mmCIF file of C-alpha atoms and ligand atoms in Angstrom:
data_model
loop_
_atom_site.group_PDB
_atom_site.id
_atom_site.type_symbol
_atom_site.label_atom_id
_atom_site.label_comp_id
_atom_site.label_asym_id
_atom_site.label_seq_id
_atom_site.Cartn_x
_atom_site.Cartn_y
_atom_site.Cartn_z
ATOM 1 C CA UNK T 1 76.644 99.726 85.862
ATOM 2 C CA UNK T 2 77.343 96.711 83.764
ATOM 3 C CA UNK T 3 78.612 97.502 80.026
ATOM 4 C CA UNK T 4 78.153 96.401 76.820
ATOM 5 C CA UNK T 5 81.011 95.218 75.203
ATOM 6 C CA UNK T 6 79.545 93.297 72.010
ATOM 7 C CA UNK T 7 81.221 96.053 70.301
ATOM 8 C CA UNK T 8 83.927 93.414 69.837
ATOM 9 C CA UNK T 9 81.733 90.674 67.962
ATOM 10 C CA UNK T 10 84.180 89.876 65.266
ATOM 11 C CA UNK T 11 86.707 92.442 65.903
ATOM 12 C CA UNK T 12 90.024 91.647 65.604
ATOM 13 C CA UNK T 13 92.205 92.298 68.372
ATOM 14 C CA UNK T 14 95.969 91.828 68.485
ATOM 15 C CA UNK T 15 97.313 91.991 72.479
ATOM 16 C CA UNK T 16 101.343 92.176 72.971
ATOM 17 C CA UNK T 17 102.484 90.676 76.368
ATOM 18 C CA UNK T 18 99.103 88.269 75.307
ATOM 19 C CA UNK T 19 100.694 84.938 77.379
ATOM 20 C CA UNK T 20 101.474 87.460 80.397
ATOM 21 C CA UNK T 21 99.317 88.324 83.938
ATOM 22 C CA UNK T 22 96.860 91.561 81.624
ATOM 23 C CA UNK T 23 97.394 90.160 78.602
ATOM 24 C CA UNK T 24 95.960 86.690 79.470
ATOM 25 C CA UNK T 25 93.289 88.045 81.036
ATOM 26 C CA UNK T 26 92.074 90.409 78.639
ATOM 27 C CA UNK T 27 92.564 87.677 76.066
ATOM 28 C CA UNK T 28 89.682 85.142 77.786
ATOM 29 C CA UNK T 29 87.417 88.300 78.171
ATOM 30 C CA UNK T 30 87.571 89.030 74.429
ATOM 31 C CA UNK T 31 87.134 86.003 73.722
ATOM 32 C CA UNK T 32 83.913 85.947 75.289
ATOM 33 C CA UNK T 33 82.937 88.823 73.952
ATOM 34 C CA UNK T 34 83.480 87.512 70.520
ATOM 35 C CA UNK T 35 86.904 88.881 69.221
ATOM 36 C CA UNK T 36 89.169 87.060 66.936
ATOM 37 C CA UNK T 37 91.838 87.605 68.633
ATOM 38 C CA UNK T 38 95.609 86.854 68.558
ATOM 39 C CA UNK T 39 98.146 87.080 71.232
ATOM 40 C CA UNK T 40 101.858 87.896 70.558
ATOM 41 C CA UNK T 41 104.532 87.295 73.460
ATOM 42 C CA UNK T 42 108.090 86.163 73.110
ATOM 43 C CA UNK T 43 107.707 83.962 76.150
ATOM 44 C CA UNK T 44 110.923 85.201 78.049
ATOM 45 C CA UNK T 45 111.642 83.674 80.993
ATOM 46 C CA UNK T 46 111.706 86.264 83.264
ATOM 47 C CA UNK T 47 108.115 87.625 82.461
ATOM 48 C CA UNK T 48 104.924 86.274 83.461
ATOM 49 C CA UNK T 49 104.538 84.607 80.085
ATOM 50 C CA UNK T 50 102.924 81.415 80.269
ATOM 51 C CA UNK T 51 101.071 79.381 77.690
ATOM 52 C CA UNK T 52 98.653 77.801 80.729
ATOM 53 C CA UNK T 53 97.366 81.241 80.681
ATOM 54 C CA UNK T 54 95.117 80.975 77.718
ATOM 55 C CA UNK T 55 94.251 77.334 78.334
ATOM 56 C CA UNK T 56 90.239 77.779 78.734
ATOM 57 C CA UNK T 57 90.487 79.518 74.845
ATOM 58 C CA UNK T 58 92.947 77.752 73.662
ATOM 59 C CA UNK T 59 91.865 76.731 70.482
ATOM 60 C CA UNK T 60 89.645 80.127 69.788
ATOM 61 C CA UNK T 61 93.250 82.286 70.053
ATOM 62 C CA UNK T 62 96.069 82.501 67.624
ATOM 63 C CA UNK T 63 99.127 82.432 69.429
ATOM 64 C CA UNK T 64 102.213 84.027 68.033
ATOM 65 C CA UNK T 65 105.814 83.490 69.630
ATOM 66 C CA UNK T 66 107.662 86.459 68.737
ATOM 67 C CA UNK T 67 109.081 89.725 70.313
ATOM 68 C CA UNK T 68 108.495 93.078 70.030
ATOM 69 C CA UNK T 69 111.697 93.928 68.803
ATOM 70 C CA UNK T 70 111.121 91.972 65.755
ATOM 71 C CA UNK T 71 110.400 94.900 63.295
ATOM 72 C CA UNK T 72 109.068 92.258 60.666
ATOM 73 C CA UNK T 73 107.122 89.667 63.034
ATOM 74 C CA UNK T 74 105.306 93.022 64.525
ATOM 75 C CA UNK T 75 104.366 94.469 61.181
ATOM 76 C CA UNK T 76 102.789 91.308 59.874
ATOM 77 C CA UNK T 77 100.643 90.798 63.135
ATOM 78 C CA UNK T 78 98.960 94.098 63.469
ATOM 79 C CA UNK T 79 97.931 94.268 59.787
ATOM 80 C CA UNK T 80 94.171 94.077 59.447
ATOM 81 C CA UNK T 81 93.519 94.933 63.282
ATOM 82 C CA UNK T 82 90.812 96.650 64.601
ATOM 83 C CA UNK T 83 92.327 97.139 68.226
ATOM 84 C CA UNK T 84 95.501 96.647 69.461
ATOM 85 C CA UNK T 85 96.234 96.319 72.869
ATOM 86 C CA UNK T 86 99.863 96.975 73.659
ATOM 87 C CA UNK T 87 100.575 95.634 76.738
ATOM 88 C CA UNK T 88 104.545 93.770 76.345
ATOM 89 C CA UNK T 89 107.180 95.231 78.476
ATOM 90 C CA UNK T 90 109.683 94.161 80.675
ATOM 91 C CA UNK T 91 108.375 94.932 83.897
ATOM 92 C CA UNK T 92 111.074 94.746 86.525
ATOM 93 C CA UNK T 93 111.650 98.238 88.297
ATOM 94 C CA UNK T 94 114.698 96.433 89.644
ATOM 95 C CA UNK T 95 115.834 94.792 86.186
ATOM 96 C CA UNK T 96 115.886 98.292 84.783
ATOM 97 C CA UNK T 97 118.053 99.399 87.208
ATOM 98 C CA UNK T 98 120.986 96.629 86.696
ATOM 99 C CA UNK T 99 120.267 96.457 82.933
ATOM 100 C CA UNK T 100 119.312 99.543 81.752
ATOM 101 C CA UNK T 101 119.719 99.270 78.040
ATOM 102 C CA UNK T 102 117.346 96.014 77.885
ATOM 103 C CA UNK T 103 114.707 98.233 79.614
ATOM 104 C CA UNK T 104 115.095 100.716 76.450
ATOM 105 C CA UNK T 105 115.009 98.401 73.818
ATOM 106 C CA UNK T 106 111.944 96.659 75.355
ATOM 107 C CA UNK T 107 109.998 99.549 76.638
ATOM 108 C CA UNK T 108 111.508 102.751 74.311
ATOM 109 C CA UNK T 109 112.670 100.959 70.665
ATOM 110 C CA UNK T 110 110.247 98.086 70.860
ATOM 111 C CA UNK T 111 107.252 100.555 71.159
ATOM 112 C CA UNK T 112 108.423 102.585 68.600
ATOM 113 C CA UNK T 113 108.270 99.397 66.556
ATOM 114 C CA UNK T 114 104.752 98.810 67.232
ATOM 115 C CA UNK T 115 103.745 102.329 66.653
ATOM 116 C CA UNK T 116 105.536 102.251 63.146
ATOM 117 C CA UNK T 117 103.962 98.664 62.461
ATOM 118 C CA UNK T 118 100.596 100.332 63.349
ATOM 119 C CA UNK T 119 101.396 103.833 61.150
ATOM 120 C CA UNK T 120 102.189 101.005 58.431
ATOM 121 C CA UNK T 121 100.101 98.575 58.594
ATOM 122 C CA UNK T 122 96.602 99.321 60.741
ATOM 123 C CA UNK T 123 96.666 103.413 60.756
ATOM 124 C CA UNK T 124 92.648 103.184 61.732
ATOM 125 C CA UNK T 125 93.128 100.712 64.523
ATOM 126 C CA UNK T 126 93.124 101.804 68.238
ATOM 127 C CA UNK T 127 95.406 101.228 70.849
ATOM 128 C CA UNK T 128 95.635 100.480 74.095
ATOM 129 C CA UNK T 129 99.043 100.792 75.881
ATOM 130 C CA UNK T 130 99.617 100.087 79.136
ATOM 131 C CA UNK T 131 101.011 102.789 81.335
ATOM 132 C CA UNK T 132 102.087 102.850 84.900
ATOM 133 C CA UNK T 133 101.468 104.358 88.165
ATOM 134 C CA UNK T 134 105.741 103.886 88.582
ATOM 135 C CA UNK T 135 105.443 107.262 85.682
ATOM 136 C CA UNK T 136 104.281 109.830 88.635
ATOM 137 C CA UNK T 137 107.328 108.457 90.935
ATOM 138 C CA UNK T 138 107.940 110.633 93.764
ATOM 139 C CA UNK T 139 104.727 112.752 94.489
ATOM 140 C CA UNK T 140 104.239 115.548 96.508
ATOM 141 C CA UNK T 141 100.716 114.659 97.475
ATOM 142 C CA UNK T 142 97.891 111.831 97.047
ATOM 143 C CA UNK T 143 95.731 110.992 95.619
ATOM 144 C CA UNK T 144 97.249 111.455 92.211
ATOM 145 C CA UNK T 145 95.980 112.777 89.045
ATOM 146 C CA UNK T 146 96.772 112.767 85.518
ATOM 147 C CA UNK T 147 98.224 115.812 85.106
ATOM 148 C CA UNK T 148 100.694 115.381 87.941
ATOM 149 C CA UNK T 149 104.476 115.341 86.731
ATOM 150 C CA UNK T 150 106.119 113.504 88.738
ATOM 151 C CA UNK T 151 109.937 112.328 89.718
ATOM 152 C CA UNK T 152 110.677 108.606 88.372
ATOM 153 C CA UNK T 153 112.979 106.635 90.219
ATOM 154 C CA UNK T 154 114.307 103.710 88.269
ATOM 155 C CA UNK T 155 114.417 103.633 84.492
ATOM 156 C CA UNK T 156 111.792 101.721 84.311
ATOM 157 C CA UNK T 157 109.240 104.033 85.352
ATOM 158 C CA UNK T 158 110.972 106.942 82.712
ATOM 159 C CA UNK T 159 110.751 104.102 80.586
ATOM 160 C CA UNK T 160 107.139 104.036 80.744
ATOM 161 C CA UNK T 161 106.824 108.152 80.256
ATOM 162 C CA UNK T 162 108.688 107.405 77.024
ATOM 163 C CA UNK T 163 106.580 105.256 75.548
ATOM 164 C CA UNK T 164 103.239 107.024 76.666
ATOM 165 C CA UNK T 165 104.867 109.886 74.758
ATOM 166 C CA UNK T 166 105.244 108.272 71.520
ATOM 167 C CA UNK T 167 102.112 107.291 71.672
ATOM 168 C CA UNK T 168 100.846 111.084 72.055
ATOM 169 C CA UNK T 169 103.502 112.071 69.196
ATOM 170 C CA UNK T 170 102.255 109.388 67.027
ATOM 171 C CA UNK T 171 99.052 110.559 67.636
ATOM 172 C CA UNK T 172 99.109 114.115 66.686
ATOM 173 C CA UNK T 173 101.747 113.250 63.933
ATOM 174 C CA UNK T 174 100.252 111.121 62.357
ATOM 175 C CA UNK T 175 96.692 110.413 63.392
ATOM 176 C CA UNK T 176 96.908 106.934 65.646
ATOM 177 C CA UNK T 177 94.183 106.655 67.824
ATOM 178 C CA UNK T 178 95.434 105.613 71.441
ATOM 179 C CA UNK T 179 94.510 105.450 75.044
ATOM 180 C CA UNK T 180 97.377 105.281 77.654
ATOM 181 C CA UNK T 181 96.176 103.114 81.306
ATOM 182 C CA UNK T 182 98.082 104.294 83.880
ATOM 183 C CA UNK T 183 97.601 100.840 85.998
ATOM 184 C CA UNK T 184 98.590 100.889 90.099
ATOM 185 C CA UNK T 185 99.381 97.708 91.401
ATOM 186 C CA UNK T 186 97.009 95.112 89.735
ATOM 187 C CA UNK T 187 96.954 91.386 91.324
ATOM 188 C CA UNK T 188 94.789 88.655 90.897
ATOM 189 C CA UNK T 189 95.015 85.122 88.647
ATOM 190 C CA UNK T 190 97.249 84.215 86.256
ATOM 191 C CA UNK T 191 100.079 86.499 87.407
ATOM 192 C CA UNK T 192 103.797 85.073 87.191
ATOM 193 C CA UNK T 193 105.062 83.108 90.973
ATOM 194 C CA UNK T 194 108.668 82.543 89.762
ATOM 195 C CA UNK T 195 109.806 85.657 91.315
ATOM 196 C CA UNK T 196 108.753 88.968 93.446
ATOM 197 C CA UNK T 197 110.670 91.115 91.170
ATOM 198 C CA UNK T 198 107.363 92.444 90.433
ATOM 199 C CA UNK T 199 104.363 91.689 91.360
ATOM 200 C CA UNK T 200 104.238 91.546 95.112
ATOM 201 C CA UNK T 201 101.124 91.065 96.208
ATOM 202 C CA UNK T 202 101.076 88.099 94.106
ATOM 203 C CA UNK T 203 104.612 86.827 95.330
ATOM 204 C CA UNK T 204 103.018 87.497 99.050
ATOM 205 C CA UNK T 205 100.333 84.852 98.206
ATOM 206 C CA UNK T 206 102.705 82.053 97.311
ATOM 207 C CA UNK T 207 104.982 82.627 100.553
ATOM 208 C CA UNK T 208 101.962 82.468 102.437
ATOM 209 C CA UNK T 209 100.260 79.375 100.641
ATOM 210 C CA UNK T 210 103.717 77.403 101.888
ATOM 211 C CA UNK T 211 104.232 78.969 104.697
ATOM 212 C CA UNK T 212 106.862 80.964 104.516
ATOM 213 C CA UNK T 213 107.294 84.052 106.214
ATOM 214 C CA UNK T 214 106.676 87.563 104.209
ATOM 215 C CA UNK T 215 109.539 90.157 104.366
ATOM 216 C CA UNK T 216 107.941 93.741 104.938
ATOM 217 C CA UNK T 217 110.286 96.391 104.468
ATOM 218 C CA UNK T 218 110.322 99.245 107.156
ATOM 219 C CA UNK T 219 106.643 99.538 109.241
ATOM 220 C CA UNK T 220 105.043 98.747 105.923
ATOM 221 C CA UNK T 221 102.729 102.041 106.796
ATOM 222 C CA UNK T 222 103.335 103.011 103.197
ATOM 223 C CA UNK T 223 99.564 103.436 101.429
ATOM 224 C CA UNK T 224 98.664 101.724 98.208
ATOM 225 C CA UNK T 225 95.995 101.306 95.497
ATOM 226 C CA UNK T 226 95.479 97.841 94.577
ATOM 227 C CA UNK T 227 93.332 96.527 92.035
ATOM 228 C CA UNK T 228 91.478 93.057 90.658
ATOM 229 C CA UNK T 229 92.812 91.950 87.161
ATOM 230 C CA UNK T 230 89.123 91.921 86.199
ATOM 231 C CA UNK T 231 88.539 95.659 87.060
ATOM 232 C CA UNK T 232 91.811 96.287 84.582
ATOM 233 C CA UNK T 233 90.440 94.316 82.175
ATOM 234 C CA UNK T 234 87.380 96.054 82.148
ATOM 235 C CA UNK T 235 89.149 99.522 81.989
ATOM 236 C CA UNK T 236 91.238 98.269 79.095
ATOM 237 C CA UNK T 237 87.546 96.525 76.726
ATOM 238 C CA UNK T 238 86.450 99.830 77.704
ATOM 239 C CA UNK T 239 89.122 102.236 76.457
ATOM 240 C CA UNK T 240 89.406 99.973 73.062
ATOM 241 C CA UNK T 241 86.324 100.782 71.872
ATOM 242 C CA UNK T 242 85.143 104.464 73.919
ATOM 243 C CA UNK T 243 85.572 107.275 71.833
ATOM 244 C CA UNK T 244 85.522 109.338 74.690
ATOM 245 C CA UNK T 245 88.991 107.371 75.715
ATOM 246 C CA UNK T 246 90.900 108.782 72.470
ATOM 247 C CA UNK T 247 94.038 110.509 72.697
ATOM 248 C CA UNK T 248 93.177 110.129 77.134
ATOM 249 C CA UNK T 249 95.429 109.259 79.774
ATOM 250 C CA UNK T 250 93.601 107.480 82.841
ATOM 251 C CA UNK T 251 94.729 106.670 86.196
ATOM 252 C CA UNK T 252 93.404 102.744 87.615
ATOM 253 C CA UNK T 253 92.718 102.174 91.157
ATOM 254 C CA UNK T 254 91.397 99.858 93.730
ATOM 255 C CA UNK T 255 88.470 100.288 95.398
ATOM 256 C CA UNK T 256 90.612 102.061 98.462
ATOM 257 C CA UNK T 257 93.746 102.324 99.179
ATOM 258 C CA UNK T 258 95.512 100.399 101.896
ATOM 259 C CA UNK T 259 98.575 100.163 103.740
ATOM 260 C CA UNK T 260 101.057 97.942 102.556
ATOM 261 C CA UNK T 261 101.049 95.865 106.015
ATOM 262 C CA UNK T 262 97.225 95.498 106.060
ATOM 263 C CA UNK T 263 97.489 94.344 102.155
ATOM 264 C CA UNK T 264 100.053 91.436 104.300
ATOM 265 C CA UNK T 265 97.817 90.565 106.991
ATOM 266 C CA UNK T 266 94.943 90.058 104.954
ATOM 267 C CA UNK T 267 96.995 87.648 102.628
ATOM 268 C CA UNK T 268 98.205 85.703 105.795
ATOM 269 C CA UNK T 269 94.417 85.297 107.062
ATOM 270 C CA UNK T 270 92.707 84.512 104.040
ATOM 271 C CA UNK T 271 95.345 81.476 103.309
ATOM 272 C CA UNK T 272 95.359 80.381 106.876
ATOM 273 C CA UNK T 273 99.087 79.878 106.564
ATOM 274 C CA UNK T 274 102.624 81.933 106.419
ATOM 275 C CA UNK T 275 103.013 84.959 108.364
ATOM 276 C CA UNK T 276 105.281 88.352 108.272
ATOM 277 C CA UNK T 277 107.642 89.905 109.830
ATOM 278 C CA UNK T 278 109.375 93.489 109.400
ATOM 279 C CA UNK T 279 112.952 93.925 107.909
ATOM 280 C CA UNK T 280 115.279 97.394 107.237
ATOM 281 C CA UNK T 281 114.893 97.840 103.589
ATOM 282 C CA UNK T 282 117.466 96.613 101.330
ATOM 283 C CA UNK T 283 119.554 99.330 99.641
ATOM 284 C CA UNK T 284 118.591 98.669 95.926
ATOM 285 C CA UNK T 285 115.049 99.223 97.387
ATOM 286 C CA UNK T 286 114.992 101.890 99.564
ATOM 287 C CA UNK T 287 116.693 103.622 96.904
ATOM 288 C CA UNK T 288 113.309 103.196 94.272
ATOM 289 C CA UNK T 289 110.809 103.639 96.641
ATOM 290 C CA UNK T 290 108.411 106.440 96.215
ATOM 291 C CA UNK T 291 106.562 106.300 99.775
ATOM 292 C CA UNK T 292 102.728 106.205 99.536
ATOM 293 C CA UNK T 293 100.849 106.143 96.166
ATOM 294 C CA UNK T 294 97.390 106.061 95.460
ATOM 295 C CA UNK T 295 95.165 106.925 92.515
ATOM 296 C CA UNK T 296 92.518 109.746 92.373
ATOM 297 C CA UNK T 297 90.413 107.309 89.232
ATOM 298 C CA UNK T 298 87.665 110.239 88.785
ATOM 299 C CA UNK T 299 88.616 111.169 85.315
ATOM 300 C CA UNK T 300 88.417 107.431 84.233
ATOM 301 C CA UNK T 301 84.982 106.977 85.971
ATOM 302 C CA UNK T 302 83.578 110.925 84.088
ATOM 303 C CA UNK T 303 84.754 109.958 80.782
ATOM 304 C CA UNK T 304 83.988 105.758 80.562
ATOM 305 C CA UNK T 305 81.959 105.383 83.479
ATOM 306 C CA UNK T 306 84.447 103.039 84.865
ATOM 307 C CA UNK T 307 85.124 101.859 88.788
ATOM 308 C CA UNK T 308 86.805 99.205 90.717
ATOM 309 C CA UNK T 309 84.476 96.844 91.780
ATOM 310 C CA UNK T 310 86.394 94.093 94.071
ATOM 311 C CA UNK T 311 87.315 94.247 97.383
ATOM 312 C CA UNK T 312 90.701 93.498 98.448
ATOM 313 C CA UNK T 313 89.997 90.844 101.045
ATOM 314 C CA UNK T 314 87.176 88.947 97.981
ATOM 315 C CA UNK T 315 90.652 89.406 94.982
ATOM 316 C CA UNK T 316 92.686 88.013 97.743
ATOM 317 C CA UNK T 317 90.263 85.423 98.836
ATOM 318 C CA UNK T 318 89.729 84.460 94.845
ATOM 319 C CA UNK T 319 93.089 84.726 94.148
ATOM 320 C CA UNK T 320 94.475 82.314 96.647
ATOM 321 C CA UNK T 321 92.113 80.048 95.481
ATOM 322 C CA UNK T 322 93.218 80.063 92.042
ATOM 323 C CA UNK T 323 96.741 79.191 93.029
ATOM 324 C CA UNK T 324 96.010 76.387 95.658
ATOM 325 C CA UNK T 325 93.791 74.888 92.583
ATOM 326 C CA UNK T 326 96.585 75.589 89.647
ATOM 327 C CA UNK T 327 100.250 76.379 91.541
ATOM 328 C CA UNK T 328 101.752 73.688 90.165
ATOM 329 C CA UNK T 329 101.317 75.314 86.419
ATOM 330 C CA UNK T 330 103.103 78.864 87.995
ATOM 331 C CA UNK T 331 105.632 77.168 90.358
ATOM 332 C CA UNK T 332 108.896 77.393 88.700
HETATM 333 N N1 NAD D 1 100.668 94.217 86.746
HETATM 334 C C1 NAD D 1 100.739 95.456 87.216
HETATM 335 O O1 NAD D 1 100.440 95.720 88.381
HETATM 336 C C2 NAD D 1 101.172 96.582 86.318
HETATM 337 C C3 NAD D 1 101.268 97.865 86.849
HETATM 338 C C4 NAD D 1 101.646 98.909 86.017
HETATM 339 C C5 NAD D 1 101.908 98.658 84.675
HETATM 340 N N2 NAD D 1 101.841 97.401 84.200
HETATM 341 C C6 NAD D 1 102.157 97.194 82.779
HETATM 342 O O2 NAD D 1 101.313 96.189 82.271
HETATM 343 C C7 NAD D 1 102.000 95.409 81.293
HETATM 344 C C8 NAD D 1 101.872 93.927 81.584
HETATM 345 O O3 NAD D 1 102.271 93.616 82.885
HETATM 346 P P1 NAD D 1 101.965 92.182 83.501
HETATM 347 O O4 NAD D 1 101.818 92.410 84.962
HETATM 348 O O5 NAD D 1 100.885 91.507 82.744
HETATM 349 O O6 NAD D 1 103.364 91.457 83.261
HETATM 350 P P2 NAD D 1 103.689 90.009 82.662
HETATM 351 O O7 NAD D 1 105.155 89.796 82.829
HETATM 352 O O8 NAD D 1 102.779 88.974 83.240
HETATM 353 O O9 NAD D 1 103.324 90.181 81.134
HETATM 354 C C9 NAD D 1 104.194 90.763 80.223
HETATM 355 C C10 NAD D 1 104.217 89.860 79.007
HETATM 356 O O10 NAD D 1 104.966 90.505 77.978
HETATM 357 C C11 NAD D 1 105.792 89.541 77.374
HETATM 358 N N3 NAD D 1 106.947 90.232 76.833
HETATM 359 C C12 NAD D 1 107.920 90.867 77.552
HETATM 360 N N4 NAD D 1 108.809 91.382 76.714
HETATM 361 C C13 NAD D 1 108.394 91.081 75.465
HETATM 362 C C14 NAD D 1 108.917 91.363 74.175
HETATM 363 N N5 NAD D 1 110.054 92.033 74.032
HETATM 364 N N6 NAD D 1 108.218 90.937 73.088
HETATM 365 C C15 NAD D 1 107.054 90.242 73.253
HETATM 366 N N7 NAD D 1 106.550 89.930 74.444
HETATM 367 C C16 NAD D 1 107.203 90.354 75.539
HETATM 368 C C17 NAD D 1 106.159 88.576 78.471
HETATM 369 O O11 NAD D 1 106.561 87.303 77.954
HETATM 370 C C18 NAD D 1 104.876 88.514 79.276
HETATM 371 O O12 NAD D 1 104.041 87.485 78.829
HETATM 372 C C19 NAD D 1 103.411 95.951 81.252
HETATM 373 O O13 NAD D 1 103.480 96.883 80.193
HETATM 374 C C20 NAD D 1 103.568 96.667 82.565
HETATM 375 O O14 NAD D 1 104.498 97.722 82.468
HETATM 376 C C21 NAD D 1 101.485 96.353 84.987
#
């Protein structure tokens, strides 16, 4: 079913983490769509922030350079909003684990910030905030739904509980309207290639494009639940302006899930170059890992009518053309 979204014609739309792999993304869409929109990101180097990102709308966006952390910066930029799509974090599960206090003031104090900004300054807006799959952690059993509890494994991923919470505390405190996405693994254009800190799929893509050889931890038999950008982007227009979405947590999903060493040899064919071979897993791994994961996306598709439309070998297949075309801007 294709939906209308011209419920954003002249909205105005503030998206945190706006330079980044979502962010960007969801930034071109609305502007299509017709949203005034704005996109706040403090640009750090180790996140996907990059201002080629919103180069097709760049002079239909206002771009602000500031962090989340910034009680004052944050305050003035929601005022007046409509939606706000919260979607800033640091995003490392490994990060967290070496530097855990920069994982709470990102992911725990800096949403707190945004909520209060929002109490303050745009108490009728909605928001979006951008949850993880890495918040089930260890499961006993797949496919996953949204009232699973499960074990996290880095701080990261209790991070992310945290801040879905204060959204559901804000909520019944005081009133905020919110929608939490619990995204899986999303890939697809525009995603950060400086690192595979996170991001893998994507990371896999660049090794293969120059010819390296992929590491796959283990038999790489673990299952996962991958997902096009533009199917997230979709959930998140979707939950902005659903009513049905308010005060919901949703899982995303891919299409079906896959194991992680058929996600690597469909990379390796569709670029025609690199290729894979299988490694013990390194200790600061191993010691995250949460075996297989994939999402059961039914409550998502009741409530908003959403599903994941692309096929993993078409994302790849797009994807890999994106970077051959613009590398050179992701590269560093
Ligand atoms: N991509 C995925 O597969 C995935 C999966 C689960 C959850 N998520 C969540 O989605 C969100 C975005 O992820 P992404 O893949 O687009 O990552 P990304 O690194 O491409 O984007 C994050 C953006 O946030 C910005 N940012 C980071 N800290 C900031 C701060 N303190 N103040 C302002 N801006 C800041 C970065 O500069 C970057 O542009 C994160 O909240 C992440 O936890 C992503």
């Amino acid at each position: 079913m294709e939906h209308d979204f011209s419920y954003y014609r002249g909205k105005r739309v503030l998206i945190t983490g706006g330079l980044g792999f979502l962010g960007s993304n969801l930034a071109c869409a609305l502007v299509g769509h017709g949203a005034s929109v704005s996109v706040y990101d403090a640009l750090l180097p180790l996140y996907g922030g990059n201002m080629f990102n919103v180069e097709p709308v760049k002079d239909r966006v206002e771009v602000i350079i500031a962090d989340i952390r910034d009680r004052a910066r944050i305050g003035k930029a929601v005022a007046g909003k409509d939606v706000v799509f919260n979607i800033a974090a640091q995003t490392s599960h490994v990060d967290s684990m070496t530097e855990p206090l920069l994982d709470v003031e990102m992911n725990c104090a800096g949403q707190i910030n945004l909520l209060e900004a929002v109490r303050n300054s745009a108490p009728e807006c909605r928001i979006v905030y951008a949850g993880s799959r890495a918040q089930y952690g260890k499961i006993d059993r797949v496919p996953v739904t949204e009232d699973m509890h499960g074990r996290p494994t880095d701080i990261y991923s209790a991070n992310k509980i945290a801040g879905e919470m204060y959204h559901f505390v804000y909520s019944s405190a005081f009133g905020l309207k919110f929608t939490s996405l619990r995204i899986s693994n999303a890939y697809g254009p525009r995603h950060q290639m400086k690192h595979g800190k996170y991001g893998v799929l994507n990371w896999f893509i660049r090794l293969a494009i120059e010819g390296k050889k992929i590491k796959v931890f283990g038999t790489g038999a673990q299952m996962r639940d991958y997902h096009y950008v533009d199917d997230v982007t979709g959930a998140f227009l979707l939950a902005g302006m659903k009513d049905e979405a308010l005060g919901e947590a949703f899982n995303l999903g891919g299409p079906e899930p896959v194991r992680f060493v058929d996600m690597v040899k469909t990379i390796v064919e569709t670029a025609g170059s690199g290729g894979y071979e299988f490694v013990p897993w390194p200790a600061d791994r191993k010691a995250i890992e949460v075996g297989d994961f994939t999402a059961d996306t039914g409550k998502i598709s009741r409530a908003l009518g959403w599903r994941p439309r692309m096929e993993l070998g078409e994302g790849i297949r797009r994807t890999v053309d994106f970077y051959r075309r613009f590398g050179k801007e992701y590269w560093r």
